[in-house]
Amino acid sequence: MLLGSGELGKEFVIAAQRLGQTVIACDRYAGAPAMQVADECEVFDMLDGDALEAAVKKHNPDIIVPEIEAIRTEKLYSLEEQGIQVVPSARAVNFTMNRKAIRDLAAVDLGLKTARYRYAKSLDELKAAVEEIGLPCVIKPLMSSSGKGQSVLKTEADIEPAWKYACEGSRGDIREIIVEEFIKFDSEITLLTVTQKDGNTLFCPPIGHVQIHGDYRESFQPARVSDEQLAEAQRMAAAVTKSLTGAGIWGVEFFLSDKDGVYFSELSPRPHDTGMVTLAGTQNLSEFELHCRAVLGIPIPEITYERKGASAVVLSGIASDAVPQYEGVEAAAATHPCNDIRIFGKPSTRVNRRMGVVVGYAPKDSDLDALRERVKAAAALITVK
């Protein structure tokens, strides 16, 4: 049973079905991308614990795979106790769906290097936290995704608007935010980390990414990372995933500073949006195939780097409940034989919503910057109508 049926879930369903699995896709709205390829589907609010339990009772799944943050995660503990496998584990999902839990685990319990941070449950607490952390600083809801509710505070005049925006962008029923020190980093990466049931942990080649307002816009693999930085990122990723327990793929994000080293940023217990670059065949197995095999206990002896890759998103410039139409697909497809286009199939749109992605690849010895520009240029040709 898949909880959340977006574009990442859609690719996971395809990977699971190729291994003979039956998938029930769940989301709060009908016609979500993963539902279009799943065997069965259910529509309900996953923050409703009773509705979640009823869906599980109806289908009696062997495995529950969360794909989104807005889930009544406490309910997963009781389902796990009943013998249902929760991916990667109920503990992992409960911790990582809430920035407060995962940040305290990383910084306090495990002693990983992170930006300085404070929490705030009110506007007054936010003002006090900003005074302590200093400007500029980053404001995020404790529960959100795709950059929703995230902003950078540069002046005191930004505090009240940032509080309102964070509350509006929060998922679930949590009204608390995290205030983070603004790190002057040189680059940021996602380190896809695969934990297996036999205890063996593997790492994908590091993925560089560009985010705007906390939301992914492009990614590329492999990122330029020094051997020392990569070793430290792998050490941190292994420590936090081991503590959280379970099998599956994790998207572990880091800030890299040539001056100050490696900072742990965030972690997702599932395929990561920046990892869509692996659909370009950069590895022997995509992040979705890796996740599925780890979840099912199918051995993954090795992750091999095959070729350079890049991805760039297709954003909507409009808001509409009508079925989206796409222009420029033919033009984008004609730009290069090693580019590919994935339209997600979302039934409605809003401004800046991710509606598709262009991925492309090139030989290992090719120019990565040229590949990135090629893929971004193709994505820019596609518009949502």
Tab-separated table of C-alpha atoms in Angstrom:
chain	number	residue	atom	x	y	z
A	1	MET	CA	0.000	0.000	0.000
A	2	LEU	CA	1.436	3.340	-1.129
A	3	LEU	CA	0.542	6.364	1.048
A	4	GLY	CA	0.826	9.328	-1.289
A	5	SER	CA	0.552	9.037	-5.052
A	6	GLY	CA	2.601	11.816	-6.620
A	7	GLU	CA	5.225	11.599	-9.331
A	8	LEU	CA	7.713	9.788	-7.116
A	9	GLY	CA	5.067	7.267	-6.137
A	10	LYS	CA	4.197	6.718	-9.796
A	11	GLU	CA	7.741	5.641	-10.632
A	12	PHE	CA	7.817	3.437	-7.536
A	13	VAL	CA	4.594	1.689	-8.592
A	14	ILE	CA	6.093	0.933	-12.011
A	15	ALA	CA	9.248	-0.462	-10.398
A	16	ALA	CA	7.214	-2.600	-7.971
A	17	GLN	CA	4.969	-4.010	-10.667
A	18	ARG	CA	8.000	-5.027	-12.696
A	19	LEU	CA	8.918	-7.208	-9.742
A	20	GLY	CA	5.485	-8.811	-9.599
A	21	GLN	CA	3.932	-6.691	-6.850
A	22	THR	CA	0.315	-5.539	-6.503
A	23	VAL	CA	0.080	-1.896	-5.416
A	24	ILE	CA	-2.790	0.046	-3.832
A	25	ALA	CA	-2.160	3.775	-4.333
A	26	CYS	CA	-3.677	6.181	-1.786
A	27	ASP	CA	-3.999	9.958	-1.789
A	28	ARG	CA	-6.328	12.742	-0.698
A	29	TYR	CA	-7.558	13.336	-4.266
A	30	ALA	CA	-8.615	11.090	-7.127
A	31	GLY	CA	-6.560	10.690	-10.284
A	32	ALA	CA	-3.181	11.293	-8.655
A	33	PRO	CA	-0.201	10.236	-10.809
A	34	ALA	CA	0.516	6.904	-9.081
A	35	MET	CA	-3.175	5.965	-9.154
A	36	GLN	CA	-3.019	6.021	-12.948
A	37	VAL	CA	-0.696	3.001	-12.982
A	38	ALA	CA	-1.565	1.231	-9.707
A	39	ASP	CA	-3.654	-1.941	-9.409
A	40	GLU	CA	-6.149	-0.337	-7.014
A	41	CYS	CA	-6.576	3.046	-5.353
A	42	GLU	CA	-8.153	4.696	-2.322
A	43	VAL	CA	-8.989	8.366	-1.717
A	44	PHE	CA	-8.885	9.644	1.883
A	45	ASP	CA	-7.121	12.119	4.146
A	46	MET	CA	-4.090	10.297	5.521
A	47	LEU	CA	-4.031	12.608	8.540
A	48	ASP	CA	-7.262	10.853	9.522
A	49	GLY	CA	-5.984	7.897	11.536
A	50	ASP	CA	-9.329	6.077	11.435
A	51	ALA	CA	-9.541	6.388	7.635
A	52	LEU	CA	-5.978	5.130	7.310
A	53	GLU	CA	-6.686	2.149	9.537
A	54	ALA	CA	-9.891	1.371	7.615
A	55	ALA	CA	-8.028	1.338	4.287
A	56	VAL	CA	-5.380	-0.967	5.717
A	57	LYS	CA	-8.032	-3.307	7.120
A	58	LYS	CA	-9.816	-3.376	3.760
A	59	HIS	CA	-6.749	-4.309	1.692
A	60	ASN	CA	-4.613	-6.118	4.304
A	61	PRO	CA	-1.270	-5.148	2.721
A	62	ASP	CA	2.025	-6.824	3.534
A	63	ILE	CA	3.932	-3.538	3.192
A	64	ILE	CA	3.076	0.142	3.729
A	65	VAL	CA	5.224	2.604	1.761
A	66	PRO	CA	4.774	6.293	2.739
A	67	GLU	CA	5.483	8.796	-0.031
A	68	ILE	CA	4.344	12.069	1.580
A	69	GLU	CA	4.664	13.909	4.894
A	70	ALA	CA	0.982	14.455	5.697
A	71	ILE	CA	0.305	11.100	7.364
A	72	ARG	CA	-0.930	10.250	10.862
A	73	THR	CA	2.460	8.688	11.507
A	74	GLU	CA	1.660	7.563	15.065
A	75	LYS	CA	-0.845	5.117	13.594
A	76	LEU	CA	1.990	3.396	11.734
A	77	TYR	CA	3.454	2.127	15.021
A	78	SER	CA	0.350	0.086	15.795
A	79	LEU	CA	0.175	-1.209	12.224
A	80	GLU	CA	3.814	-2.267	12.440
A	81	GLU	CA	3.105	-4.046	15.716
A	82	GLN	CA	0.381	-5.993	13.885
A	83	GLY	CA	3.030	-7.429	11.588
A	84	ILE	CA	2.776	-5.061	8.623
A	85	GLN	CA	6.123	-3.868	7.286
A	86	VAL	CA	6.343	-0.067	7.340
A	87	VAL	CA	8.981	1.454	5.039
A	88	PRO	CA	11.661	2.041	6.103
A	89	SER	CA	10.191	1.665	9.615
A	90	ALA	CA	7.510	3.343	11.730
A	91	ARG	CA	10.275	4.987	13.757
A	92	ALA	CA	11.924	6.380	10.643
A	93	VAL	CA	8.709	7.766	9.185
A	94	ASN	CA	7.627	9.320	12.481
A	95	PHE	CA	10.985	11.043	12.957
A	96	THR	CA	11.586	12.261	9.436
A	97	MET	CA	8.091	13.582	8.703
A	98	ASN	CA	8.757	16.219	11.394
A	99	ARG	CA	11.791	18.513	11.109
A	100	LYS	CA	11.952	18.921	14.886
A	101	ALA	CA	12.381	15.229	15.574
A	102	ILE	CA	14.957	14.598	12.864
A	103	ARG	CA	16.959	17.737	13.616
A	104	ASP	CA	17.176	16.949	17.323
A	105	LEU	CA	18.145	13.370	16.538
A	106	ALA	CA	20.918	14.478	14.183
A	107	ALA	CA	22.286	17.407	16.185
A	108	VAL	CA	21.679	16.350	19.798
A	109	ASP	CA	21.599	12.553	19.863
A	110	LEU	CA	24.092	11.803	17.085
A	111	GLY	CA	26.212	14.950	17.289
A	112	LEU	CA	26.128	15.655	13.555
A	113	LYS	CA	27.132	19.086	12.319
A	114	THR	CA	24.050	21.190	11.500
A	115	ALA	CA	23.123	24.847	11.241
A	116	ARG	CA	22.228	26.443	14.584
A	117	TYR	CA	18.459	26.357	15.082
A	118	ARG	CA	15.553	27.232	17.346
A	119	TYR	CA	11.809	26.482	17.353
A	120	ALA	CA	8.842	28.844	17.547
A	121	LYS	CA	5.133	28.248	18.183
A	122	SER	CA	4.061	31.890	18.011
A	123	LEU	CA	5.042	35.172	16.404
A	124	ASP	CA	6.612	36.360	19.672
A	125	GLU	CA	8.671	33.169	19.941
A	126	LEU	CA	9.754	33.640	16.332
A	127	LYS	CA	10.956	37.163	17.054
A	128	ALA	CA	12.988	35.889	20.021
A	129	ALA	CA	14.452	33.038	17.961
A	130	VAL	CA	15.472	35.395	15.149
A	131	GLU	CA	17.166	37.690	17.643
A	132	GLU	CA	19.154	34.727	18.993
A	133	ILE	CA	20.048	33.131	15.631
A	134	GLY	CA	20.645	36.433	13.847
A	135	LEU	CA	19.889	37.679	10.353
A	136	PRO	CA	19.761	36.400	7.711
A	137	CYS	CA	18.097	33.140	8.741
A	138	VAL	CA	15.830	30.495	7.239
A	139	ILE	CA	12.229	29.853	8.327
A	140	LYS	CA	10.541	26.479	7.661
A	141	PRO	CA	7.374	24.760	8.880
A	142	LEU	CA	8.124	21.622	10.885
A	143	MET	CA	6.031	19.626	8.417
A	144	SER	CA	6.028	20.581	4.726
A	145	SER	CA	7.457	19.563	1.358
A	146	SER	CA	8.665	21.089	-1.909
A	147	GLY	CA	9.664	24.311	-0.156
A	148	LYS	CA	6.115	25.198	0.942
A	149	GLY	CA	6.172	27.780	3.709
A	150	GLN	CA	9.955	28.238	3.532
A	151	SER	CA	11.550	31.669	3.322
A	152	VAL	CA	14.758	33.545	4.068
A	153	LEU	CA	14.511	36.367	6.588
A	154	LYS	CA	16.770	39.305	5.713
A	155	THR	CA	15.263	42.089	7.827
A	156	GLU	CA	13.058	42.378	10.905
A	157	ALA	CA	10.246	43.582	8.643
A	158	ASP	CA	10.183	40.095	7.100
A	159	ILE	CA	9.346	38.341	10.377
A	160	GLU	CA	5.551	38.643	10.441
A	161	PRO	CA	5.055	37.805	6.726
A	162	ALA	CA	7.398	34.825	7.142
A	163	TRP	CA	5.371	33.558	10.124
A	164	LYS	CA	2.131	33.749	8.143
A	165	TYR	CA	3.688	32.097	5.096
A	166	ALA	CA	5.140	29.261	7.202
A	167	CYS	CA	1.774	28.590	8.852
A	168	GLU	CA	0.010	28.602	5.476
A	169	GLY	CA	2.586	26.207	4.009
A	170	SER	CA	2.535	23.759	6.910
A	171	ARG	CA	1.171	20.303	6.236
A	172	GLY	CA	-0.866	18.514	8.823
A	173	ASP	CA	-2.018	20.072	12.067
A	174	ILE	CA	1.361	21.178	13.432
A	175	ARG	CA	1.747	24.951	13.894
A	176	GLU	CA	5.376	25.216	14.842
A	177	ILE	CA	8.358	26.358	12.792
A	178	ILE	CA	12.115	25.962	12.810
A	179	VAL	CA	14.458	28.948	12.565
A	180	GLU	CA	17.826	28.027	11.086
A	181	GLU	CA	21.125	29.833	10.822
A	182	PHE	CA	21.788	30.827	7.205
A	183	ILE	CA	24.748	28.734	6.080
A	184	LYS	CA	27.026	30.272	3.459
A	185	PHE	CA	27.592	27.056	1.555
A	186	ASP	CA	29.441	26.513	-1.711
A	187	SER	CA	27.136	23.740	-2.919
A	188	GLU	CA	24.390	21.377	-1.750
A	189	ILE	CA	23.936	17.711	-2.513
A	190	THR	CA	21.578	14.820	-2.057
A	191	LEU	CA	23.275	11.579	-1.041
A	192	LEU	CA	20.880	8.749	-1.870
A	193	THR	CA	21.548	6.107	0.773
A	194	VAL	CA	20.252	2.552	0.524
A	195	THR	CA	19.833	0.457	3.677
A	196	GLN	CA	19.174	-3.245	3.229
A	197	LYS	CA	17.640	-5.925	5.399
A	198	ASP	CA	21.000	-7.686	5.673
A	199	GLY	CA	22.490	-4.562	7.255
A	200	ASN	CA	24.524	-3.556	4.214
A	201	THR	CA	24.387	0.161	3.346
A	202	LEU	CA	25.155	1.494	-0.126
A	203	PHE	CA	25.514	5.030	-1.495
A	204	CYS	CA	24.651	6.406	-4.908
A	205	PRO	CA	27.013	8.873	-6.590
A	206	PRO	CA	26.289	12.300	-5.048
A	207	ILE	CA	23.603	14.392	-6.722
A	208	GLY	CA	24.000	18.134	-7.020
A	209	HIS	CA	20.850	20.199	-7.046
A	210	VAL	CA	19.496	23.707	-7.361
A	211	GLN	CA	16.551	24.787	-5.206
A	212	ILE	CA	14.504	27.972	-5.350
A	213	HIS	CA	12.521	28.824	-2.199
A	214	GLY	CA	13.361	25.335	-0.954
A	215	ASP	CA	11.887	23.620	-4.014
A	216	TYR	CA	13.860	21.479	-6.458
A	217	ARG	CA	14.407	22.959	-9.917
A	218	GLU	CA	17.284	20.938	-11.369
A	219	SER	CA	19.645	18.153	-10.365
A	220	PHE	CA	22.757	16.560	-11.809
A	221	GLN	CA	24.853	13.488	-11.131
A	222	PRO	CA	27.591	13.122	-10.145
A	223	ALA	CA	28.092	16.332	-8.211
A	224	ARG	CA	31.587	17.719	-7.799
A	225	VAL	CA	32.532	16.697	-4.263
A	226	SER	CA	35.959	16.215	-2.725
A	227	ASP	CA	36.884	12.780	-1.419
A	228	GLU	CA	36.984	14.162	2.123
A	229	GLN	CA	33.553	15.785	1.877
A	230	LEU	CA	32.025	12.660	0.357
A	231	ALA	CA	33.468	10.438	3.072
A	232	GLU	CA	32.086	12.726	5.787
A	233	ALA	CA	28.639	12.897	4.139
A	234	GLN	CA	28.558	9.100	3.885
A	235	ARG	CA	29.548	8.775	7.547
A	236	MET	CA	26.724	11.105	8.604
A	237	ALA	CA	24.172	9.429	6.332
A	238	ALA	CA	25.095	5.992	7.639
A	239	ALA	CA	24.829	7.165	11.254
A	240	VAL	CA	21.375	8.728	10.956
A	241	THR	CA	19.837	5.952	8.832
A	242	LYS	CA	21.179	3.291	11.187
A	243	SER	CA	19.610	5.104	14.124
A	244	LEU	CA	16.250	5.371	12.372
A	245	THR	CA	16.319	1.685	11.304
A	246	GLY	CA	14.678	-0.061	8.381
A	247	ALA	CA	15.272	-0.910	4.728
A	248	GLY	CA	14.802	1.385	1.747
A	249	ILE	CA	16.274	4.428	0.064
A	250	TRP	CA	16.817	7.715	1.878
A	251	GLY	CA	17.385	11.164	0.401
A	252	VAL	CA	19.935	12.758	2.729
A	253	GLU	CA	20.667	16.424	2.031
A	254	PHE	CA	23.903	18.232	2.904
A	255	PHE	CA	25.388	21.704	2.620
A	256	LEU	CA	29.052	21.721	1.549
A	257	SER	CA	31.373	24.530	2.555
A	258	ASP	CA	34.987	24.604	1.434
A	259	LYS	CA	35.747	26.567	4.597
A	260	ASP	CA	33.557	24.898	7.221
A	261	GLY	CA	33.055	21.356	5.911
A	262	VAL	CA	29.856	19.317	5.660
A	263	TYR	CA	26.536	20.215	7.305
A	264	PHE	CA	23.652	17.778	7.656
A	265	SER	CA	20.489	19.500	6.385
A	266	GLU	CA	17.467	17.210	5.979
A	267	LEU	CA	16.466	13.627	5.337
A	268	SER	CA	13.569	11.919	3.519
A	269	PRO	CA	12.858	8.186	4.104
A	270	ARG	CA	11.915	7.546	0.485
A	271	PRO	CA	12.964	8.381	-3.083
A	272	HIS	CA	13.937	12.027	-3.418
A	273	ASP	CA	12.739	14.489	-6.039
A	274	THR	CA	16.318	15.399	-6.978
A	275	GLY	CA	16.904	11.673	-7.557
A	276	MET	CA	14.702	11.766	-10.655
A	277	VAL	CA	17.994	12.321	-12.464
A	278	THR	CA	18.613	8.576	-12.009
A	279	LEU	CA	15.832	8.007	-14.576
A	280	ALA	CA	18.443	9.080	-17.131
A	281	GLY	CA	20.327	5.827	-16.556
A	282	THR	CA	23.105	7.385	-14.513
A	283	GLN	CA	23.252	4.205	-12.399
A	284	ASN	CA	22.652	0.512	-12.968
A	285	LEU	CA	19.371	0.922	-11.020
A	286	SER	CA	17.217	4.037	-10.599
A	287	GLU	CA	16.373	5.296	-7.121
A	288	PHE	CA	12.897	3.783	-7.500
A	289	GLU	CA	14.237	0.352	-8.431
A	290	LEU	CA	16.687	0.535	-5.530
A	291	HIS	CA	13.923	1.486	-3.100
A	292	CYS	CA	11.697	-1.358	-4.262
A	293	ARG	CA	14.436	-3.985	-4.055
A	294	ALA	CA	15.533	-2.853	-0.608
A	295	VAL	CA	11.920	-2.869	0.632
A	296	LEU	CA	11.317	-6.386	-0.708
A	297	GLY	CA	14.628	-7.718	0.620
A	298	ILE	CA	16.003	-8.404	-2.868
A	299	PRO	CA	19.810	-8.185	-2.640
A	300	ILE	CA	21.556	-5.166	-4.151
A	301	PRO	CA	25.210	-6.213	-4.454
A	302	GLU	CA	26.448	-2.876	-5.814
A	303	ILE	CA	25.389	0.495	-7.201
A	304	THR	CA	27.435	1.337	-10.285
A	305	TYR	CA	27.911	4.733	-11.917
A	306	GLU	CA	27.145	4.443	-15.639
A	307	ARG	CA	27.031	7.968	-17.136
A	308	LYS	CA	26.478	11.625	-16.353
A	309	GLY	CA	22.919	12.869	-16.027
A	310	ALA	CA	20.878	15.990	-15.457
A	311	SER	CA	17.236	16.840	-14.804
A	312	ALA	CA	15.192	20.037	-15.044
A	313	VAL	CA	11.585	20.461	-13.980
A	314	VAL	CA	8.619	21.646	-16.014
A	315	LEU	CA	6.694	24.188	-13.953
A	316	SER	CA	3.180	25.481	-14.405
A	317	GLY	CA	2.670	29.193	-14.834
A	318	ILE	CA	-1.090	28.934	-14.290
A	319	ALA	CA	-3.633	27.713	-11.746
A	320	SER	CA	-6.552	25.663	-13.031
A	321	ASP	CA	-8.769	22.725	-12.104
A	322	ALA	CA	-9.084	21.809	-15.786
A	323	VAL	CA	-7.011	18.910	-17.128
A	324	PRO	CA	-3.656	20.461	-18.122
A	325	GLN	CA	-2.532	20.575	-21.731
A	326	TYR	CA	1.110	20.766	-22.765
A	327	GLU	CA	2.735	22.697	-25.588
A	328	GLY	CA	6.312	22.365	-26.771
A	329	VAL	CA	6.739	18.643	-26.084
A	330	GLU	CA	7.638	17.966	-29.707
A	331	ALA	CA	10.120	20.854	-29.761
A	332	ALA	CA	11.719	19.670	-26.515
A	333	ALA	CA	11.987	16.097	-27.811
A	334	ALA	CA	13.751	17.323	-30.947
A	335	THR	CA	16.530	19.106	-29.054
A	336	HIS	CA	18.737	16.065	-28.437
A	337	PRO	CA	18.478	12.280	-28.855
A	338	CYS	CA	19.685	11.693	-25.293
A	339	ASN	CA	16.977	13.771	-23.640
A	340	ASP	CA	13.737	12.274	-22.319
A	341	ILE	CA	10.485	13.845	-21.117
A	342	ARG	CA	8.280	12.693	-18.235
A	343	ILE	CA	4.886	14.382	-17.838
A	344	PHE	CA	3.582	13.462	-14.396
A	345	GLY	CA	-0.129	13.394	-15.230
A	346	LYS	CA	-1.387	15.623	-12.422
A	347	PRO	CA	-5.100	16.321	-12.956
A	348	SER	CA	-4.939	20.020	-12.017
A	349	THR	CA	-2.340	22.686	-11.615
A	350	ARG	CA	-1.297	25.754	-9.676
A	351	VAL	CA	1.405	28.350	-10.204
A	352	ASN	CA	4.915	26.851	-9.892
A	353	ARG	CA	3.611	23.317	-9.432
A	354	ARG	CA	5.943	20.644	-10.836
A	355	MET	CA	4.160	19.071	-13.779
A	356	GLY	CA	6.959	17.177	-15.462
A	357	VAL	CA	10.699	16.764	-15.826
A	358	VAL	CA	13.233	16.512	-18.606
A	359	VAL	CA	16.146	14.159	-18.000
A	360	GLY	CA	19.220	13.729	-20.141
A	361	TYR	CA	22.492	11.848	-20.160
A	362	ALA	CA	25.978	12.052	-21.620
A	363	PRO	CA	29.204	9.996	-21.435
A	364	LYS	CA	31.298	10.045	-18.265
A	365	ASP	CA	33.993	12.184	-19.898
A	366	SER	CA	31.557	14.834	-21.186
A	367	ASP	CA	31.068	18.399	-19.936
A	368	LEU	CA	28.543	18.352	-17.067
A	369	ASP	CA	27.742	22.073	-17.357
A	370	ALA	CA	26.905	21.671	-21.039
A	371	LEU	CA	24.628	18.732	-20.207
A	372	ARG	CA	22.804	20.765	-17.559
A	373	GLU	CA	22.234	23.653	-19.960
A	374	ARG	CA	20.998	21.264	-22.642
A	375	VAL	CA	18.405	19.727	-20.352
A	376	LYS	CA	17.252	23.071	-18.918
A	377	ALA	CA	16.829	24.474	-22.416
A	378	ALA	CA	14.620	21.527	-23.387
A	379	ALA	CA	12.470	21.864	-20.261
A	380	ALA	CA	12.001	25.570	-20.921
A	381	LEU	CA	10.297	24.775	-24.235
A	382	ILE	CA	7.374	23.003	-22.521
A	383	THR	CA	4.502	25.136	-21.255
A	384	VAL	CA	1.335	24.210	-19.376
A	385	LYS	CA	-1.979	25.438	-20.804
